[in-house]
């Protein structure tokens, strides 16, 4: 009969918050099973069940409050044509080095225009707002967008604080 491998019990937090905040934070996230940073693309974080449920509740609460004040939800594409992106060149200047660019699609090969995987929503929204808001009669224009953004962050990523998605 094979010996059963003895599992090491999860103990309390072993790192002092005051001595090494970064290690303490990582241990807390791991032991609470809130997120897992072992996904095989650096900076992309897997949020576990309880974290995901909590995040969903926070979004719901925020969205309910916005809708109570008369804001309406939008859903926008995740890809932004480079030409739209450049219309807001001043605004996106700081994001440009961190943009994920899509340059190929399926078996059709190279795209005629690069597509940015949304690093910020303004460049997508403003293009559409300029078509939807034509006069003062279209105001107030109260909309909100809950979405993911992607940035190739050069800084160290941390669950709930900074990730690439």
XYZ file of N, CA and C in Angstrom:
495
model
N 0.839 -1.179 0.000
C 0.000 0.000 0.000
C 0.887 1.247 0.000
N 0.582 2.183 -0.903
C 1.380 3.408 -1.017
C 1.155 4.306 0.186
N 2.250 4.937 0.586
C 2.144 5.873 1.703
C 1.402 7.119 1.252
N 0.501 7.569 2.073
C -0.243 8.790 1.775
C 0.651 9.987 2.102
N 0.765 10.902 1.128
C 1.581 12.097 1.329
C 0.922 12.979 2.377
N 1.721 13.363 3.347
C 1.200 14.208 4.421
C 1.138 15.659 3.928
N -0.034 16.246 4.029
C -0.194 17.641 3.619
C 0.247 18.564 4.739
N 0.933 19.621 4.357
C 1.345 20.619 5.329
C 0.160 21.533 5.592
N -0.232 21.669 6.845
C -1.384 22.531 7.133
C -1.045 24.000 6.877
N -2.049 24.739 6.452
C -1.872 26.176 6.245
C -1.862 26.833 7.618
N -0.793 27.529 7.873
C -0.691 28.220 9.158
C -1.063 29.676 8.966
N -1.057 30.402 10.040
C -1.356 31.828 9.960
C -0.299 32.577 9.168
N -0.430 33.856 9.128
C 0.520 34.704 8.412
C 1.856 34.648 9.145
N 2.913 34.339 8.406
C 4.234 34.166 9.021
C 5.162 35.351 8.782
N 4.778 36.253 7.905
C 5.615 37.409 7.580
C 5.069 38.631 8.305
N 5.963 39.417 8.859
C 5.559 40.633 9.563
C 5.224 41.734 8.553
N 4.058 42.315 8.705
C 3.622 43.407 7.829
C 4.580 44.590 7.928
N 5.039 44.864 9.128
C 5.930 46.003 9.342
C 7.318 45.770 8.745
N 7.769 44.520 8.729
C 9.120 44.219 8.242
C 9.184 44.070 6.725
N 8.164 43.468 6.114
C 8.175 43.243 4.666
C 6.739 43.255 4.153
N 6.234 44.457 3.905
C 4.836 44.605 3.507
C 4.510 43.807 2.250
N 5.404 43.838 1.262
C 5.160 43.153 -0.004
C 4.994 41.644 0.200
N 5.893 41.038 0.953
C 5.808 39.591 1.222
C 4.577 39.275 2.067
N 4.270 40.144 3.021
C 3.082 39.953 3.863
C 1.815 39.972 3.006
N 1.721 40.958 2.115
C 0.551 41.101 1.243
C 0.394 39.862 0.359
N 1.500 39.416 -0.233
C 1.466 38.231 -1.092
C 1.020 37.001 -0.314
N 1.554 36.817 0.883
C 1.174 35.669 1.706
C -0.306 35.738 2.089
N -0.774 36.906 2.434
C -2.181 37.092 2.797
C -3.106 36.706 1.633
N -2.809 37.205 0.446
C -3.607 36.912 -0.752
C -3.600 35.409 -1.049
N -2.416 34.789 -0.929
C -2.301 33.351 -1.205
C -3.045 32.509 -0.178
N -2.829 32.771 1.090
C -3.443 31.948 2.135
C -4.952 32.154 2.224
N -5.418 33.329 1.877
C -6.864 33.580 1.860
C -7.497 33.045 0.568
N -6.655 32.556 -0.342
C -7.092 32.031 -1.638
C -7.948 33.042 -2.407
N -7.481 34.286 -2.418
C -8.189 35.350 -3.133
C -7.721 35.485 -4.577
N -6.431 35.278 -4.796
C -5.880 35.407 -6.143
C -4.695 34.466 -6.291
N -4.386 34.165 -7.537
C -3.253 33.293 -7.834
C -2.433 33.971 -8.923
N -1.158 34.190 -8.648
C -0.299 34.890 -9.605
C 0.547 33.919 -10.432
N 0.230 32.632 -10.374
C 1.038 31.625 -11.074
C 0.600 31.384 -12.512
N -0.355 32.161 -13.029
C -0.755 32.018 -14.431
C 0.477 32.239 -15.288
N 0.597 31.532 -16.405
C 1.862 31.551 -17.136
C 2.046 32.721 -18.107
N 1.417 33.849 -17.824
C 1.733 35.113 -18.497
C 1.949 36.126 -17.384
N 3.167 36.647 -17.304
C 3.514 37.563 -16.219
C 2.549 38.746 -16.153
N 2.080 39.024 -14.946
C 1.232 40.186 -14.727
C -0.257 39.939 -14.902
N -0.631 38.772 -15.405
C -2.048 38.432 -15.540
C -2.442 37.594 -14.332
N -3.425 38.068 -13.616
C -3.775 37.515 -12.311
C -5.085 36.743 -12.400
N -5.106 35.582 -11.771
C -6.337 34.796 -11.674
C -6.994 35.156 -10.349
N -8.188 35.716 -10.413
C -8.927 36.035 -9.188
C -9.793 34.840 -8.838
N -9.629 34.360 -7.616
C -10.322 33.160 -7.162
C -11.788 33.475 -6.857
N -12.515 32.434 -6.445
C -13.970 32.507 -6.293
C -14.440 33.646 -5.393
N -13.911 33.710 -4.170
C -14.415 34.709 -3.215
C -14.055 36.127 -3.645
N -12.886 36.277 -4.221
C -12.501 37.599 -4.724
C -13.411 38.008 -5.877
N -13.679 37.071 -6.778
C -14.537 37.369 -7.927
C -15.947 37.731 -7.480
N -16.496 36.976 -6.544
C -17.840 37.291 -6.034
C -17.870 38.665 -5.368
N -16.826 38.978 -4.614
C -16.749 40.283 -3.939
C -16.641 41.414 -4.957
N -15.790 41.241 -5.957
C -15.636 42.259 -7.003
C -16.956 42.468 -7.737
N -17.652 41.386 -8.057
C -18.956 41.506 -8.727
C -19.944 42.300 -7.880
N -19.954 42.044 -6.572
C -20.873 42.779 -5.685
C -20.529 44.265 -5.653
N -19.233 44.592 -5.650
C -18.828 46.003 -5.663
C -19.263 46.677 -6.962
N -19.068 45.993 -8.089
C -19.526 46.535 -9.372
C -21.036 46.742 -9.354
N -21.768 45.749 -8.874
C -23.233 45.839 -8.833
C -23.677 47.030 -8.009
N -23.085 47.202 -6.833
C -23.444 48.323 -5.949
C -23.163 49.658 -6.653
N -21.985 49.767 -7.250
C -21.617 50.999 -7.954
C -22.562 51.264 -9.121
N -22.832 50.234 -9.919
C -23.710 50.398 -11.080
C -25.140 50.723 -10.663
N -25.619 50.106 -9.593
C -26.965 50.425 -9.089
C -27.056 51.891 -8.674
N -26.011 52.388 -8.003
C -25.994 53.799 -7.587
C -25.976 54.728 -8.800
N -25.176 54.394 -9.807
C -25.132 55.209 -11.024
C -26.490 55.234 -11.717
N -27.119 54.073 -11.831
C -28.415 54.002 -12.507
C -29.497 54.723 -11.712
N -29.388 54.692 -10.401
C -30.334 55.424 -9.553
C -30.249 56.930 -9.830
N -29.062 57.393 -10.221
C -28.847 58.810 -10.541
C -29.116 59.117 -12.012
N -29.626 58.125 -12.760
C -30.002 58.372 -14.149
C -28.958 58.018 -15.194
N -27.841 57.430 -14.786
C -26.829 57.010 -15.753
C -27.266 55.695 -16.396
N -26.924 55.524 -17.660
C -27.266 54.306 -18.393
C -25.987 53.570 -18.793
N -26.035 52.227 -18.808
C -24.825 51.455 -19.114
C -24.529 51.381 -20.608
N -23.252 51.268 -20.913
C -22.780 51.050 -22.281
C -21.883 49.817 -22.293
N -21.785 49.196 -23.443
C -20.798 48.149 -23.680
C -20.037 48.559 -24.929
N -18.734 48.614 -24.818
C -17.900 49.056 -25.935
C -16.959 47.930 -26.345
N -16.508 47.926 -27.615
C -15.538 46.926 -28.054
C -14.226 47.043 -27.273
N -13.538 45.932 -27.153
C -12.245 45.913 -26.466
C -11.114 46.385 -27.368
N -11.350 46.398 -28.672
C -10.329 46.819 -29.625
C -10.612 48.233 -30.114
N -9.543 49.017 -30.214
C -9.652 50.403 -30.671
C -8.733 50.574 -31.875
N -9.262 51.001 -33.037
C -8.394 51.237 -34.194
C -7.328 52.289 -33.854
N -6.142 52.096 -34.375
C -5.051 53.028 -34.092
C -5.433 54.455 -34.480
N -6.193 54.629 -35.553
C -6.603 55.975 -35.978
C -7.454 56.654 -34.898
N -8.341 55.921 -34.244
C -9.128 56.483 -33.133
C -8.215 56.793 -31.952
N -7.312 55.882 -31.702
C -6.385 56.019 -30.576
C -5.560 57.299 -30.721
N -5.113 57.579 -31.938
C -4.268 58.752 -32.179
C -5.032 60.069 -32.116
N -6.366 60.028 -32.252
C -7.165 61.250 -32.117
C -7.005 61.856 -30.723
N -6.739 61.013 -29.758
C -6.537 61.455 -28.375
C -5.066 61.327 -28.003
N -4.181 61.656 -28.936
C -2.743 61.443 -28.761
C -2.209 62.029 -27.456
N -2.635 63.230 -27.114
C -2.150 63.869 -25.885
C -2.580 63.062 -24.657
N -3.839 62.626 -24.655
C -4.368 61.875 -23.513
C -3.681 60.518 -23.365
N -3.422 59.831 -24.478
C -2.886 58.468 -24.416
C -1.362 58.416 -24.441
N -0.736 59.568 -24.453
C 0.719 59.634 -24.529
C 1.394 58.734 -23.496
N 0.924 58.771 -22.272
C 1.520 57.953 -21.219
C 1.211 56.476 -21.340
N 0.121 56.134 -22.032
C -0.265 54.725 -22.182
C 0.439 54.049 -23.354
N 0.862 54.828 -24.343
C 1.354 54.269 -25.594
C 2.421 53.185 -25.415
N 3.423 53.358 -24.549
C 4.415 52.290 -24.396
C 3.841 51.007 -23.784
N 2.672 51.081 -23.184
C 2.088 49.930 -22.490
C 0.961 49.258 -23.277
N 0.717 49.689 -24.513
C -0.409 49.175 -25.295
C -0.092 47.790 -25.856
N -1.067 46.899 -25.767
C -1.022 45.624 -26.477
C -1.633 45.885 -27.848
N -0.887 45.607 -28.914
C -1.382 45.840 -30.267
C -1.738 44.522 -30.936
N -2.906 44.473 -31.571
C -3.319 43.322 -32.370
C -2.984 43.673 -33.813
N -2.175 42.838 -34.453
C -1.734 43.123 -35.819
C -2.147 42.052 -36.817
N -2.612 40.905 -36.319
C -3.037 39.814 -37.198
C -4.377 39.277 -36.730
N -5.129 38.699 -37.674
C -6.431 38.120 -37.330
C -6.621 36.803 -38.067
N -6.721 35.732 -37.305
C -6.999 34.420 -37.876
C -6.093 34.064 -39.032
N -6.653 33.374 -40.002
C -5.865 32.931 -41.153
C -5.744 34.014 -42.223
N -6.458 35.138 -42.044
C -6.398 36.208 -43.048
C -5.112 37.021 -42.957
N -4.371 36.837 -41.893
C -3.062 37.474 -41.793
C -3.092 38.884 -41.246
N -2.161 39.693 -41.738
C -1.940 41.036 -41.227
C -3.145 41.941 -41.457
N -3.486 42.713 -40.422
C -4.593 43.675 -40.511
C -4.128 44.936 -41.223
N -5.043 45.648 -41.845
C -4.694 46.890 -42.541
C -4.380 48.017 -41.557
N -4.898 47.905 -40.338
C -4.642 48.912 -39.301
C -4.456 48.193 -37.969
N -3.468 48.649 -37.208
C -3.269 48.049 -35.888
C -4.462 48.362 -34.999
N -4.781 47.413 -34.115
C -5.873 47.584 -33.162
C -5.302 47.516 -31.755
N -5.611 48.531 -30.958
C -5.138 48.560 -29.574
C -6.111 47.786 -28.702
N -5.579 46.922 -27.861
C -6.401 46.282 -26.841
C -6.576 47.346 -25.772
N -7.799 47.782 -25.542
C -8.165 48.976 -24.787
C -7.313 49.200 -23.519
N -6.405 50.216 -23.525
C -5.644 50.551 -22.324
C -6.384 51.566 -21.448
N -7.345 52.253 -22.038
C -8.184 53.233 -21.364
C -9.435 53.370 -22.233
N -10.529 53.787 -21.663
C -11.788 53.783 -22.419
C -12.088 55.076 -23.162
N -11.436 56.156 -22.806
C -11.782 57.452 -23.383
C -11.713 57.454 -24.903
N -10.672 56.844 -25.464
C -10.512 56.885 -26.919
C -11.642 56.163 -27.642
N -12.197 55.149 -27.031
C -13.347 54.454 -27.630
C -14.619 55.270 -27.436
N -14.805 55.788 -26.246
C -16.034 56.522 -25.921
C -16.161 57.837 -26.683
N -15.105 58.635 -26.717
C -15.195 59.972 -27.304
C -15.564 59.929 -28.779
N -15.061 58.939 -29.498
C -15.402 58.799 -30.918
C -16.921 58.640 -31.072
N -17.524 57.819 -30.224
C -18.967 57.579 -30.303
C -19.757 58.775 -29.761
N -19.285 59.370 -28.678
C -19.978 60.536 -28.114
C -20.103 61.644 -29.152
N -19.060 61.822 -29.973
C -19.105 62.889 -30.983
C -20.215 62.645 -32.010
N -20.622 61.397 -32.163
C -21.721 61.081 -33.092
C -23.080 61.137 -32.400
N -23.106 60.883 -31.112
C -24.372 60.813 -30.371
C -24.821 62.162 -29.816
N -23.873 63.002 -29.448
C -24.216 64.306 -28.867
C -24.072 65.346 -29.973
N -25.209 65.808 -30.479
C -25.196 66.737 -31.603
C -25.601 68.150 -31.207
N -26.317 68.295 -30.093
C -26.721 69.629 -29.651
C -27.011 69.589 -28.154
N -27.342 70.741 -27.623
C -27.662 70.831 -26.197
C -28.858 69.957 -25.833
N -29.689 69.640 -26.823
C -30.877 68.816 -26.563
C -30.509 67.381 -26.173
N -29.292 66.984 -26.506
C -28.826 65.633 -26.161
C -28.235 65.575 -24.749
N -28.243 66.709 -24.068
C -27.673 66.776 -22.712
C -28.774 66.808 -21.663
N -28.600 66.380 -20.455
C -27.366 65.753 -19.982
C -27.211 64.358 -20.582
N -25.993 63.971 -20.784
C -25.663 62.674 -21.365
C -24.966 61.865 -20.280
N -25.711 61.024 -19.605
C -25.191 60.297 -18.443
C -25.051 58.817 -18.779
N -23.809 58.395 -19.007
C -23.516 57.005 -19.343
C -22.360 56.518 -18.476
N -22.281 55.197 -18.330
C -21.129 54.617 -17.644
C -20.723 53.335 -18.351
N -19.478 52.968 -18.147
C -18.908 51.786 -18.772
C -18.113 51.031 -17.718
N -18.465 49.787 -17.483
C -17.691 48.909 -16.603
C -16.987 47.914 -17.511
N -15.664 47.953 -17.538
C -14.952 47.102 -18.490
C -13.530 46.819 -18.030
N -12.906 45.893 -18.727
C -11.510 45.591 -18.481
C -10.658 46.485 -19.368
N -9.467 46.786 -18.886
C -8.470 47.472 -19.698
C -7.188 46.646 -19.612
N -6.337 46.803 -20.616
C -5.097 46.042 -20.659
C -3.933 47.000 -20.852
N -2.907 46.821 -20.035
C -1.674 47.614 -20.159
C -0.492 46.717 -19.844
N 0.522 46.814 -20.666
C 1.734 46.056 -20.405
C 2.551 46.835 -19.378
N 2.137 46.695 -18.139
C 2.753 47.425 -17.031
C 4.208 47.001 -16.866
N 5.089 47.976 -16.806
C 6.492 47.682 -16.555
C 6.769 47.502 -15.079
N 5.905 48.069 -14.264
C 6.088 47.984 -12.818
C 5.635 46.619 -12.320
N 6.030 46.298 -11.097
C 5.643 45.022 -10.509
C 4.127 44.964 -10.338
N 3.544 43.857 -10.740
C 2.097 43.698 -10.628
C 1.742 43.093 -9.275
N 0.557 43.434 -8.786
C 0.051 42.941 -7.502
C -1.448 42.727 -7.617
N -1.955 41.589 -7.115
C -3.402 41.381 -7.141
C -4.141 42.538 -6.469
N -5.209 42.988 -7.085
C -6.104 44.049 -6.608
C -5.495 45.449 -6.696
N -4.210 45.574 -6.950
C -3.569 46.893 -6.998
C -3.113 47.249 -8.409
N -2.397 46.346 -9.053
C -1.873 46.616 -10.394
C -1.695 45.290 -11.129
N -2.376 45.171 -12.247
C -2.228 44.001 -13.101
C -2.156 44.469 -14.536
N -1.949 43.561 -15.436
C -1.901 43.941 -16.849
C -3.277 43.891 -17.491
N -4.225 43.270 -16.822
C -5.600 43.226 -17.323
C -6.501 43.833 -16.277
